[in-house]
């Protein structure tokens, strides 16, 4: 039985991105320049539906909203800083079809409409002019979004802290480790945490030859 059969993306909705980042490391944390465009944004978690749009063109994102399964997070490789990938109507249709969120290495427009919808969009910002619709690219191929390689079916977890991707083959492993870490943290008082933290920091300092100096 595979991870995908035993663990679903929805299982990650209660796991903060900070916990996942601690477990997975920097290579699975998307560039913080891709951020929630309205606050407070809910945490979202869903399987990646991947899209590649060349700069200046948004055709395949518009195609993806009619093809991604409900619960998906549409992840877009673009890098475009001149034209919007999507606007209010596209976000409204995506929301109507059950898409969980957009994570786009690019820009969107109609932010007021998107905010009013309550549709989670994580992107680099806004621009009022839309891109063209002419460049056909395959859907659900690996993409690079915010410096992270994302494959279709990887679990994408996004909240106000950032965006983390969990490889599909490691979902059960990472979810188990995350739940164990969260349970341990919940059971530990601040006093106990402070004691452990002080011990760990002092041990590192001593190993580096740090000398206390007081006037």
GROMACS .gro file of C-alpha atoms in nm:
model
  215
    1UNK     CA    1   0.000   0.000   0.000
    2UNK     CA    2   0.140   0.341  -0.096
    3UNK     CA    3   0.152   0.662   0.109
    4UNK     CA    4  -0.113   0.812  -0.118
    5UNK     CA    5  -0.349   0.526  -0.024
    6UNK     CA    6  -0.296   0.560   0.351
    7UNK     CA    7  -0.264   0.938   0.393
    8UNK     CA    8  -0.465   1.216   0.231
    9UNK     CA    9  -0.373   1.578   0.183
   10UNK     CA   10  -0.661   1.679   0.412
   11UNK     CA   11  -0.474   1.513   0.700
   12UNK     CA   12  -0.221   1.796   0.682
   13UNK     CA   13  -0.469   2.079   0.747
   14UNK     CA   14  -0.392   2.070   1.119
   15UNK     CA   15  -0.015   2.074   1.070
   16UNK     CA   16   0.156   2.416   1.071
   17UNK     CA   17   0.404   2.488   0.795
   18UNK     CA   18   0.663   2.562   1.063
   19UNK     CA   19   0.648   2.201   1.180
   20UNK     CA   20   0.674   2.069   0.825
   21UNK     CA   21   0.966   2.300   0.747
   22UNK     CA   22   1.152   2.169   1.053
   23UNK     CA   23   1.108   1.815   0.926
   24UNK     CA   24   1.168   1.868   0.553
   25UNK     CA   25   1.425   2.147   0.539
   26UNK     CA   26   1.474   2.451   0.320
   27UNK     CA   27   1.453   2.268  -0.015
   28UNK     CA   28   1.081   2.211   0.038
   29UNK     CA   29   0.998   2.566   0.148
   30UNK     CA   30   0.876   2.790  -0.134
   31UNK     CA   31   1.032   3.136  -0.171
   32UNK     CA   32   0.866   3.367   0.084
   33UNK     CA   33   0.815   3.622  -0.193
   34UNK     CA   34   0.516   3.404  -0.281
   35UNK     CA   35   0.284   3.498   0.001
   36UNK     CA   36  -0.088   3.520   0.088
   37UNK     CA   37  -0.242   3.821  -0.086
   38UNK     CA   38  -0.502   3.874   0.186
   39UNK     CA   39  -0.517   3.813   0.559
   40UNK     CA   40  -0.607   3.631   0.771
   41UNK     CA   41  -0.568   3.342   0.530
   42UNK     CA   42  -0.678   2.993   0.641
   43UNK     CA   43  -0.432   2.708   0.627
   44UNK     CA   44  -0.484   2.503   0.312
   45UNK     CA   45  -0.355   2.160   0.223
   46UNK     CA   46  -0.411   1.972  -0.099
   47UNK     CA   47  -0.248   1.765  -0.371
   48UNK     CA   48  -0.060   1.973  -0.625
   49UNK     CA   49  -0.208   2.015  -0.970
   50UNK     CA   50   0.087   2.159  -1.160
   51UNK     CA   51   0.081   2.416  -1.438
   52UNK     CA   52   0.351   2.585  -1.646
   53UNK     CA   53   0.280   2.926  -1.797
   54UNK     CA   54   0.547   3.109  -1.997
   55UNK     CA   55   0.589   3.479  -1.912
   56UNK     CA   56   0.310   3.689  -2.058
   57UNK     CA   57   0.066   3.400  -2.104
   58UNK     CA   58  -0.191   3.243  -1.870
   59UNK     CA   59  -0.374   2.996  -2.095
   60UNK     CA   60  -0.283   2.682  -1.903
   61UNK     CA   61  -0.388   2.815  -1.564
   62UNK     CA   62  -0.725   2.899  -1.714
   63UNK     CA   63  -0.737   2.546  -1.857
   64UNK     CA   64  -0.638   2.393  -1.523
   65UNK     CA   65  -0.934   2.527  -1.326
   66UNK     CA   66  -1.164   2.307  -1.534
   67UNK     CA   67  -0.944   1.998  -1.498
   68UNK     CA   68  -0.809   1.996  -1.143
   69UNK     CA   69  -0.995   1.776  -0.897
   70UNK     CA   70  -1.177   1.933  -0.602
   71UNK     CA   71  -0.938   1.988  -0.312
   72UNK     CA   72  -0.638   2.046  -0.538
   73UNK     CA   73  -0.389   2.327  -0.491
   74UNK     CA   74  -0.302   2.462  -0.834
   75UNK     CA   75   0.072   2.532  -0.843
   76UNK     CA   76   0.196   2.757  -1.123
   77UNK     CA   77   0.545   2.800  -1.263
   78UNK     CA   78   0.570   3.134  -1.441
   79UNK     CA   79   0.805   3.396  -1.300
   80UNK     CA   80   0.613   3.665  -1.489
   81UNK     CA   81   0.640   4.010  -1.327
   82UNK     CA   82   0.454   4.199  -1.600
   83UNK     CA   83   0.114   4.034  -1.655
   84UNK     CA   84  -0.152   3.876  -1.435
   85UNK     CA   85  -0.204   3.502  -1.443
   86UNK     CA   86  -0.562   3.521  -1.312
   87UNK     CA   87  -0.830   3.757  -1.189
   88UNK     CA   88  -1.151   3.760  -0.991
   89UNK     CA   89  -1.365   3.549  -1.224
   90UNK     CA   90  -1.101   3.278  -1.260
   91UNK     CA   91  -1.066   3.260  -0.882
   92UNK     CA   92  -1.445   3.251  -0.843
   93UNK     CA   93  -1.478   2.960  -1.086
   94UNK     CA   94  -1.187   2.777  -0.920
   95UNK     CA   95  -1.354   2.821  -0.582
   96UNK     CA   96  -1.689   2.703  -0.722
   97UNK     CA   97  -1.520   2.391  -0.856
   98UNK     CA   98  -1.366   2.314  -0.516
   99UNK     CA   99  -1.007   2.415  -0.583
  100UNK     CA  100  -0.838   2.474  -0.245
  101UNK     CA  101  -0.598   2.752  -0.346
  102UNK     CA  102  -0.362   2.895  -0.605
  103UNK     CA  103   0.012   2.899  -0.539
  104UNK     CA  104   0.156   3.103  -0.824
  105UNK     CA  105   0.508   3.216  -0.903
  106UNK     CA  106   0.366   3.527  -1.064
  107UNK     CA  107   0.100   3.796  -1.025
  108UNK     CA  108  -0.279   3.817  -1.017
  109UNK     CA  109  -0.534   4.097  -1.041
  110UNK     CA  110  -0.876   4.190  -0.899
  111UNK     CA  111  -0.747   4.150  -0.546
  112UNK     CA  112  -1.055   4.310  -0.387
  113UNK     CA  113  -1.275   4.050  -0.556
  114UNK     CA  114  -1.046   3.766  -0.452
  115UNK     CA  115  -1.042   3.892  -0.093
  116UNK     CA  116  -1.421   3.919  -0.086
  117UNK     CA  117  -1.450   3.564  -0.218
  118UNK     CA  118  -1.221   3.438   0.057
  119UNK     CA  119  -1.031   3.235  -0.201
  120UNK     CA  120  -0.674   3.165  -0.086
  121UNK     CA  121  -0.419   3.299  -0.336
  122UNK     CA  122  -0.048   3.283  -0.268
  123UNK     CA  123   0.144   3.483  -0.529
  124UNK     CA  124   0.414   3.748  -0.569
  125UNK     CA  125   0.171   4.038  -0.590
  126UNK     CA  126  -0.072   4.211  -0.820
  127UNK     CA  127  -0.075   4.387  -1.154
  128UNK     CA  128  -0.384   4.517  -1.337
  129UNK     CA  129  -0.310   4.389  -1.688
  130UNK     CA  130  -0.381   4.026  -1.791
  131UNK     CA  131  -0.156   3.802  -1.995
  132UNK     CA  132  -0.235   3.645  -2.331
  133UNK     CA  133  -0.392   3.306  -2.387
  134UNK     CA  134  -0.202   3.127  -2.660
  135UNK     CA  135   0.080   2.908  -2.521
  136UNK     CA  136  -0.014   2.542  -2.478
  137UNK     CA  137   0.190   2.343  -2.227
  138UNK     CA  138   0.133   1.998  -2.071
  139UNK     CA  139  -0.047   1.987  -1.738
  140UNK     CA  140   0.062   1.794  -1.429
  141UNK     CA  141   0.429   1.778  -1.520
  142UNK     CA  142   0.694   1.872  -1.259
  143UNK     CA  143   0.728   2.248  -1.220
  144UNK     CA  144   0.958   2.479  -1.029
  145UNK     CA  145   0.764   2.725  -0.816
  146UNK     CA  146   0.947   2.967  -0.591
  147UNK     CA  147   1.266   2.763  -0.624
  148UNK     CA  148   1.105   2.433  -0.524
  149UNK     CA  149   1.050   2.141  -0.760
  150UNK     CA  150   0.687   2.033  -0.728
  151UNK     CA  151   0.539   1.720  -0.883
  152UNK     CA  152   0.171   1.651  -0.940
  153UNK     CA  153   0.030   1.484  -0.629
  154UNK     CA  154   0.281   1.629  -0.384
  155UNK     CA  155   0.100   1.771  -0.083
  156UNK     CA  156   0.110   2.150  -0.066
  157UNK     CA  157   0.050   2.309   0.274
  158UNK     CA  158   0.020   2.688   0.287
  159UNK     CA  159  -0.062   2.929   0.567
  160UNK     CA  160   0.038   3.275   0.690
  161UNK     CA  161   0.388   3.144   0.774
  162UNK     CA  162   0.467   3.022   0.422
  163UNK     CA  163   0.431   2.730   0.182
  164UNK     CA  164   0.581   2.382   0.221
  165UNK     CA  165   0.566   2.088  -0.018
  166UNK     CA  166   0.560   1.727   0.099
  167UNK     CA  167   0.673   1.469  -0.160
  168UNK     CA  168   0.391   1.227  -0.237
  169UNK     CA  169   0.610   0.927  -0.150
  170UNK     CA  170   0.678   1.063   0.201
  171UNK     CA  171   0.334   1.178   0.315
  172UNK     CA  172   0.274   0.906   0.576
  173UNK     CA  173   0.627   0.936   0.713
  174UNK     CA  174   0.609   1.313   0.744
  175UNK     CA  175   0.256   1.322   0.882
  176UNK     CA  176   0.348   1.069   1.153
  177UNK     CA  177   0.657   1.266   1.249
  178UNK     CA  178   0.466   1.595   1.249
  179UNK     CA  179   0.191   1.462   1.474
  180UNK     CA  180   0.447   1.321   1.716
  181UNK     CA  181   0.630   1.654   1.729
  182UNK     CA  182   0.309   1.850   1.783
  183UNK     CA  183   0.199   1.614   2.062
  184UNK     CA  184   0.535   1.651   2.236
  185UNK     CA  185   0.520   2.029   2.210
  186UNK     CA  186   0.165   2.037   2.346
  187UNK     CA  187   0.267   1.830   2.648
  188UNK     CA  188   0.571   2.045   2.735
  189UNK     CA  189   0.535   2.350   2.956
  190UNK     CA  190   0.712   2.674   2.875
  191UNK     CA  191   0.931   2.628   3.184
  192UNK     CA  192   1.043   2.285   3.061
  193UNK     CA  193   1.099   2.419   2.710
  194UNK     CA  194   1.306   2.708   2.845
  195UNK     CA  195   1.523   2.472   3.051
  196UNK     CA  196   1.588   2.241   2.756
  197UNK     CA  197   1.651   2.538   2.527
  198UNK     CA  198   1.900   2.698   2.766
  199UNK     CA  199   2.087   2.370   2.803
  200UNK     CA  200   2.105   2.317   2.427
  201UNK     CA  201   2.224   2.672   2.356
  202UNK     CA  202   2.483   2.667   2.634
  203UNK     CA  203   2.617   2.335   2.508
  204UNK     CA  204   2.661   2.479   2.158
  205UNK     CA  205   2.826   2.791   2.295
  206UNK     CA  206   3.068   2.590   2.508
  207UNK     CA  207   3.160   2.369   2.212
  208UNK     CA  208   3.248   2.684   2.015
  209UNK     CA  209   3.466   2.821   2.293
  210UNK     CA  210   3.228   3.098   2.400
  211UNK     CA  211   3.348   3.276   2.714
  212UNK     CA  212   3.112   3.466   2.943
  213UNK     CA  213   3.225   3.822   3.013
  214UNK     CA  214   3.062   4.048   3.267
  215UNK     CA  215   3.162   4.400   3.363
   0.00000   0.00000   0.00000
